[in-house]
Coordinates of C-alpha atoms in Angstrom, one line a residue:
M11 CA 184.9 50.9 -184.0
A12 CA 184.2 54.6 -185.4
A13 CA 182.8 55.6 -182.1
A14 CA 185.8 54.6 -180.5
A15 CA 188.3 56.1 -182.9
T16 CA 186.6 59.6 -182.4
S17 CA 186.9 59.6 -178.9
C18 CA 190.7 59.3 -179.0
G19 CA 192.0 62.9 -179.0
P20 CA 194.6 64.7 -177.5
R21 CA 193.5 64.1 -174.1
A22 CA 192.8 60.5 -174.5
G23 CA 194.6 57.8 -172.4
A24 CA 196.8 54.9 -173.7
S25 CA 193.9 52.7 -173.3
G26 CA 191.6 54.8 -175.7
C27 CA 194.2 54.8 -178.2
V28 CA 194.7 50.9 -178.0
V29 CA 191.1 50.7 -178.6
A30 CA 191.2 52.9 -181.5
A31 CA 194.0 51.3 -183.2
A32 CA 192.2 47.7 -182.9
G33 CA 190.8 46.4 -186.1
K34 CA 187.2 46.9 -187.3
D35 CA 186.5 43.3 -186.9
S36 CA 188.4 42.7 -183.7
V37 CA 186.7 42.2 -180.4
T38 CA 188.3 43.5 -177.2
S39 CA 187.1 43.6 -173.4
F40 CA 186.4 47.0 -173.8
Q41 CA 183.8 46.5 -176.2
R42 CA 180.0 45.3 -175.5
R43 CA 178.2 42.9 -177.7
G44 CA 174.5 43.8 -176.5
P45 CA 172.6 46.8 -177.0
K46 CA 173.3 49.8 -174.6
A47 CA 171.6 49.9 -171.4
S48 CA 170.1 53.3 -172.1
G49 CA 169.6 56.1 -174.6
P50 CA 167.3 56.7 -177.7
D51 CA 169.1 54.4 -179.7
G52 CA 170.1 51.5 -177.4
G53 CA 167.3 49.2 -178.5
C54 CA 166.4 48.1 -175.2
R55 CA 162.8 46.5 -174.9
R56 CA 161.2 47.6 -171.6
L57 CA 158.0 46.4 -169.9
A58 CA 154.8 48.5 -170.7
S59 CA 154.4 51.4 -168.5
I60 CA 150.9 50.9 -166.9
A61 CA 149.4 52.8 -163.9
G62 CA 149.3 50.5 -160.9
T63 CA 151.9 47.9 -161.9
R64 CA 155.5 47.4 -161.5
P65 CA 158.0 44.9 -162.7
S66 CA 159.2 42.1 -160.2
V67 CA 162.8 42.4 -159.0
R68 CA 163.4 38.6 -159.4
N69 CA 162.4 38.0 -163.1
G70 CA 161.0 41.3 -164.6
Q71 CA 157.4 39.9 -164.6
L72 CA 154.6 42.7 -164.6
L73 CA 153.0 42.8 -161.2
V74 CA 149.7 44.3 -159.8
S75 CA 148.8 44.4 -156.2
T76 CA 146.3 42.3 -154.6
G77 CA 145.0 45.7 -152.7
L78 CA 146.6 44.1 -149.5
P79 CA 150.2 45.3 -149.2
A80 CA 151.0 42.6 -146.5
L81 CA 149.6 39.8 -148.8
D82 CA 151.8 41.0 -151.8
Q83 CA 154.8 40.8 -149.9
L84 CA 154.1 37.1 -149.1
L85 CA 153.6 36.3 -152.9
G86 CA 157.0 38.0 -153.8
G87 CA 155.8 41.7 -154.2
G88 CA 152.3 41.3 -155.9
L89 CA 150.4 39.1 -158.8
A90 CA 151.8 38.6 -161.9
V91 CA 149.8 39.9 -165.0
G92 CA 148.7 36.5 -166.8
T93 CA 148.3 34.3 -163.6
L94 CA 145.4 33.1 -161.5
L95 CA 144.9 33.8 -157.7
L96 CA 142.7 31.1 -155.9
I97 CA 141.1 32.1 -152.6
E98 CA 139.9 29.0 -150.6
E99 CA 136.9 30.6 -148.9
D100 CA 136.5 30.3 -145.1
K101 CA 133.9 28.2 -143.6
Y102 CA 131.3 30.9 -143.6
N103 CA 132.4 32.9 -146.2
I104 CA 132.9 36.0 -144.1
Y105 CA 136.7 36.9 -144.8
S106 CA 137.2 35.8 -148.4
P107 CA 134.7 38.1 -149.7
L108 CA 136.8 41.2 -148.1
L109 CA 140.0 40.0 -150.0
F110 CA 138.1 39.8 -153.1
K111 CA 136.8 43.2 -152.5
Y112 CA 140.4 44.7 -151.8
F113 CA 141.6 43.3 -155.2
L114 CA 138.6 45.0 -157.1
A115 CA 139.0 48.5 -155.3
E116 CA 142.9 48.6 -156.0
G117 CA 141.8 48.0 -159.8
I118 CA 139.6 51.0 -159.5
I119 CA 142.2 53.3 -157.5
N120 CA 144.5 52.4 -160.5
G121 CA 142.4 53.1 -163.3
H122 CA 142.2 49.3 -164.4
T123 CA 139.4 47.7 -166.2
L124 CA 137.2 45.1 -164.1
L125 CA 135.5 42.4 -164.9
V126 CA 133.1 41.2 -162.1
A127 CA 131.4 37.5 -162.3
S128 CA 129.1 36.3 -159.6
A129 CA 126.1 33.6 -159.5
K130 CA 125.0 35.1 -156.2
E131 CA 125.3 38.9 -156.0
D132 CA 124.6 41.4 -158.8
P133 CA 128.2 42.8 -159.9
A134 CA 126.8 46.4 -159.3
E135 CA 125.7 45.8 -155.7
I136 CA 129.4 44.2 -155.1
L137 CA 131.0 47.5 -156.4
Q138 CA 128.6 49.6 -154.0
E139 CA 130.3 47.6 -151.1
L140 CA 134.2 47.9 -152.0
P141 CA 136.3 49.6 -149.1
A142 CA 137.3 53.2 -149.4
P143 CA 140.9 53.8 -149.9
L144 CA 143.4 55.6 -147.4
L145 CA 145.6 58.0 -149.5
N146 CA 148.5 59.8 -148.7
D147 CA 148.8 61.6 -145.0
N148 CA 145.6 59.9 -144.0
C149 CA 146.9 56.4 -144.3
K150 CA 149.6 56.3 -141.4
K151 CA 147.1 58.3 -139.2
E152 CA 144.2 56.0 -139.7
V153 CA 146.7 52.8 -139.0
D154 CA 147.9 54.2 -135.9
E155 CA 144.5 55.0 -134.7
D156 CA 143.2 51.7 -135.2
V157 CA 146.3 49.9 -134.0
C158 CA 146.1 52.0 -130.8
S159 CA 142.3 51.3 -130.1
H160 CA 142.9 47.3 -130.1
K161 CA 146.0 47.3 -128.3
T162 CA 146.4 45.6 -124.9
P163 CA 149.2 46.3 -122.7
E164 CA 150.7 42.8 -122.9
S165 CA 151.0 43.2 -126.9
N166 CA 152.1 46.5 -127.3
I167 CA 155.8 45.8 -127.9
K168 CA 154.8 42.7 -130.2
M169 CA 152.2 45.0 -132.4
K170 CA 154.8 47.7 -132.6
I171 CA 156.9 45.2 -134.5
A172 CA 154.3 43.7 -136.3
W173 CA 153.1 47.0 -137.8
R174 CA 156.6 47.9 -138.8
Y175 CA 156.7 45.1 -141.1
Q176 CA 153.1 45.4 -142.2
L177 CA 154.0 48.8 -143.5
L178 CA 157.4 47.5 -145.2
P179 CA 156.1 47.8 -148.7
K180 CA 155.5 51.2 -148.6
M181 CA 159.0 52.0 -147.6
E182 CA 160.5 49.9 -150.7
V183 CA 163.5 51.9 -152.3
G184 CA 164.7 51.7 -155.9
P185 CA 163.5 52.8 -159.2
I186 CA 160.0 52.5 -158.3
S187 CA 160.1 54.1 -154.8
S188 CA 158.4 57.3 -156.3
S189 CA 155.2 55.6 -157.4
I190 CA 152.4 54.3 -154.9
F191 CA 152.1 50.6 -155.4
G192 CA 149.2 49.1 -153.1
H193 CA 146.8 51.0 -151.1
Y194 CA 145.4 50.3 -147.6
Y195 CA 141.8 50.4 -147.2
D196 CA 139.4 51.4 -144.4
A197 CA 136.9 48.3 -144.2
S198 CA 134.2 50.7 -142.2
K199 CA 133.8 53.2 -145.2
R200 CA 132.6 52.4 -148.9
I201 CA 134.5 53.7 -152.0
P202 CA 133.1 57.3 -153.2
Q203 CA 130.4 56.7 -155.8
E204 CA 132.3 59.1 -158.1
L205 CA 135.3 56.7 -158.2
I206 CA 132.9 53.9 -159.3
E207 CA 131.2 56.0 -161.8
A208 CA 134.5 57.0 -163.6
S209 CA 135.7 53.5 -163.6
K210 CA 135.1 51.1 -166.5
W211 CA 133.7 47.6 -165.5
H212 CA 132.2 44.9 -166.9
G213 CA 129.4 42.7 -164.9
F214 CA 128.4 39.2 -165.4
F215 CA 125.3 38.1 -163.2
L216 CA 124.6 34.5 -164.1
P217 CA 120.7 34.6 -163.3
E218 CA 120.7 37.2 -165.9
K219 CA 122.4 35.0 -168.6
I220 CA 120.5 32.1 -168.1
S221 CA 117.5 31.8 -170.8
S222 CA 114.5 29.2 -169.7
T223 CA 114.5 28.5 -173.4
L224 CA 118.0 27.6 -173.6
S225 CA 118.7 24.2 -175.4
V226 CA 121.5 22.1 -173.8
E227 CA 124.4 21.6 -175.5
S228 CA 126.5 18.4 -175.6
C229 CA 129.4 19.8 -173.6
S230 CA 131.5 18.8 -170.5
L231 CA 131.4 22.3 -169.3
T232 CA 127.9 23.4 -167.4
H233 CA 126.0 26.2 -169.1
G234 CA 127.5 28.9 -166.5
Y235 CA 131.0 28.1 -167.1
R236 CA 130.6 28.3 -171.0
R237 CA 128.7 31.6 -170.9
L238 CA 131.4 33.1 -168.6
L239 CA 134.3 32.0 -170.5
H240 CA 132.7 33.3 -173.8
F241 CA 132.0 36.5 -171.7
I242 CA 135.8 36.8 -170.7
Q243 CA 137.0 36.2 -174.3
N244 CA 134.9 38.6 -175.8
I245 CA 136.0 41.4 -173.4
I246 CA 139.8 40.4 -173.9
C247 CA 139.4 40.5 -177.7
E248 CA 137.2 43.6 -178.4
E249 CA 139.2 45.9 -175.9
G250 CA 142.6 44.8 -177.2
F251 CA 144.2 43.2 -173.9
D252 CA 145.2 40.2 -176.0
G253 CA 147.0 42.9 -178.3
S254 CA 144.8 41.7 -181.4
N255 CA 143.1 45.0 -181.3
P256 CA 145.8 47.7 -180.2
Q257 CA 144.2 49.8 -177.2
K258 CA 143.3 53.2 -178.4
K259 CA 144.3 54.9 -175.4
E260 CA 147.4 53.9 -172.9
K261 CA 147.5 50.4 -172.4
N262 CA 145.6 49.0 -169.3
V263 CA 145.0 45.7 -167.3
L264 CA 142.0 43.9 -166.9
R265 CA 141.2 42.6 -163.7
I266 CA 138.8 39.7 -163.4
G267 CA 137.2 38.6 -160.3
I268 CA 135.1 35.6 -160.1
Q269 CA 133.1 34.8 -156.8
N270 CA 132.1 31.5 -155.3
L271 CA 133.3 29.6 -158.3
G272 CA 132.1 25.7 -158.0
S273 CA 129.0 26.2 -155.8
P274 CA 125.8 25.0 -157.0
L275 CA 124.8 28.4 -158.1
W276 CA 127.0 27.7 -161.2
G277 CA 125.4 24.4 -162.0
D278 CA 128.1 22.5 -160.7
D279 CA 127.5 19.5 -158.2
I280 CA 131.1 18.9 -156.7
C281 CA 130.0 20.5 -153.6
C282 CA 126.7 18.1 -153.7
T283 CA 128.3 14.4 -154.0
E284 CA 131.6 12.8 -153.9
N285 CA 130.9 11.1 -157.3
C286 CA 129.6 13.9 -159.1
N287 CA 128.4 13.9 -163.1
N288 CA 130.6 17.4 -163.8
S289 CA 133.8 16.5 -161.8
Q290 CA 135.7 17.6 -164.9
S291 CA 133.7 20.7 -165.6
L292 CA 135.6 23.2 -163.3
T293 CA 139.0 21.7 -163.9
K294 CA 138.3 22.4 -167.6
F295 CA 137.0 26.0 -167.1
L296 CA 140.3 26.8 -165.0
Y297 CA 142.5 25.1 -168.0
V298 CA 140.8 27.3 -170.8
L299 CA 140.7 30.4 -168.3
R300 CA 144.3 30.2 -167.6
G301 CA 145.1 30.1 -171.2
L302 CA 143.2 33.2 -171.9
L303 CA 145.0 35.1 -169.1
R304 CA 148.3 33.8 -170.3
T305 CA 147.9 35.6 -173.7
S306 CA 146.4 38.8 -172.5
L307 CA 147.0 41.6 -170.2
S308 CA 144.7 40.1 -167.5
V309 CA 145.1 39.0 -164.0
C310 CA 142.2 37.1 -162.2
I311 CA 141.1 36.0 -158.7
I312 CA 138.6 33.4 -157.9
T313 CA 137.2 32.2 -154.6
V314 CA 136.0 28.6 -154.3
P315 CA 134.2 26.9 -151.1
T316 CA 136.9 24.2 -151.3
H317 CA 135.6 23.1 -147.5
L318 CA 132.4 21.8 -149.5
I319 CA 134.0 20.0 -152.2
Q320 CA 133.9 16.2 -151.0
N321 CA 136.2 14.9 -153.6
K322 CA 139.8 15.3 -152.5
A323 CA 141.0 14.7 -156.3
V324 CA 139.1 17.6 -157.5
I325 CA 140.8 19.9 -154.9
A326 CA 144.2 18.8 -155.9
R327 CA 143.1 19.5 -159.8
V328 CA 141.9 23.0 -159.1
T329 CA 145.1 23.7 -157.1
N330 CA 147.2 22.5 -159.8
L331 CA 145.5 24.5 -162.4
S332 CA 146.0 27.8 -160.2
D333 CA 149.1 29.8 -159.9
T334 CA 148.7 30.9 -156.5
V335 CA 146.6 29.4 -154.0
V336 CA 145.6 31.3 -150.5
G337 CA 143.2 29.6 -148.1
L338 CA 141.3 31.2 -145.3
E339 CA 140.7 29.5 -141.9
S340 CA 138.2 31.0 -139.8
F341 CA 138.2 30.5 -135.9
I342 CA 134.4 30.8 -135.7
G343 CA 132.9 27.8 -134.3
S344 CA 136.2 25.8 -133.9
E345 CA 138.2 25.1 -130.5
R346 CA 140.8 27.8 -131.6
E347 CA 138.3 30.7 -131.0
T348 CA 138.5 30.1 -127.3
N349 CA 141.9 29.2 -127.2
P350 CA 144.2 32.1 -125.2
L351 CA 146.8 31.5 -127.9
Y352 CA 144.7 32.7 -130.7
Q353 CA 142.6 35.4 -128.7
E354 CA 143.9 38.1 -130.6
Y355 CA 143.2 36.7 -134.3
H356 CA 140.5 35.9 -136.1
G357 CA 141.9 33.0 -138.2
L358 CA 145.0 31.7 -140.1
I359 CA 145.9 32.5 -143.6
H360 CA 147.8 29.4 -145.5
I361 CA 149.9 30.2 -148.6
R362 CA 149.5 26.9 -150.2
Q363 CA 151.3 27.7 -153.5
I364 CA 153.3 30.4 -155.0
P365 CA 154.1 30.3 -158.7
R366 CA 157.5 29.9 -160.2
L367 CA 156.9 31.3 -163.8
N368 CA 158.2 29.9 -166.7
N369 CA 158.3 26.7 -165.1
L370 CA 156.1 23.6 -164.8
I371 CA 156.1 23.4 -160.9
G372 CA 154.9 25.5 -158.3
D373 CA 156.7 27.3 -155.3
V374 CA 155.7 26.6 -151.7
S375 CA 155.8 29.3 -149.2
D376 CA 158.5 29.0 -146.3
V377 CA 156.2 31.0 -143.9
K378 CA 153.7 28.8 -142.5
D379 CA 152.4 30.3 -139.4
L380 CA 150.3 33.2 -140.4
A381 CA 147.0 34.8 -138.6
F382 CA 144.7 37.5 -139.7
K383 CA 142.4 39.8 -137.8
L384 CA 139.9 42.2 -138.9
R385 CA 140.0 45.3 -137.1
R386 CA 137.6 48.0 -137.1
K387 CA 139.1 49.4 -140.4
L388 CA 141.8 47.5 -141.4
F389 CA 142.3 43.7 -142.2
T390 CA 145.9 42.6 -141.2
I391 CA 148.2 39.5 -141.7
E392 CA 150.7 38.9 -139.1
L393 CA 153.0 36.3 -137.9
D394 CA 151.5 33.9 -135.4

């Protein structure tokens, strides 16, 4: 109580003198048991300050943006570091690659380290196709132009309301309002080459990792999954994302993007037959991957062709092993493509699962009727 006693001077009130007179071991209602909220000696632990991240207002978990502010809002503010986002690919795989590239582009803009894995496309070619960012004053101008060019007289009022909510994440108030979290991107342009050259990324292209003289090991995981897990683990450990090797410079986040996981290109046969030989291979891969994510400053997005998986039990296990699950349903080739009710949209987006961090069960979004449309420049999500 030395600090309280020194504050009791000639101008101190009666309550101050009462605190000063209290015994050293006594506890009054004027005292705080915990550490101070501010000050250098308060002892208050804070989250790591990393560019392109912010703490969740719900539980303080560190978040990163998906690259699509509207999707961030639906997921509770963004993707939690240490979690896995699974994108259920649309039937013709047209729109899911765009969300995949938004996620990677957001990492480059914020200076995050990227790990891009694919069995179909060379990661270097994927990076060349990332959309260009809309920064600062150009953002609102480009958004307004893109909206006006696609408006119809009947939907004028509706679109104004929709875009007001679309831009909500940029007008957030609070202690993080001074920092930019989540950017908008122009799908008609490519990211500047100098940004790619200045970024740090690692590529995993499966055809380059397979050797014709490789001996097959007795393991339930396919060769592609084993090699990818070893690659991810090495990057996490060698670059200090798990804390084993302190990062030499300022702390950073590892963004992991895996494309078309579960397809035959990865050596998996879950898309070929219902009674497949490797039915447990994908689920074991996700189980080990989640363990790596939970113990590191990493966040992962995976696209899976769930519409090709014939065994529904495999889909259920894959969903349960993912933290966040988002499904894309394209109108191409369906009856909804010619339905007047959906003429303004290109498909539906389904929020299958939202994580409840530090719990054993997942959450389910209350918002069900969500549609997306791909304009000339922007990919937008709106209430149907």
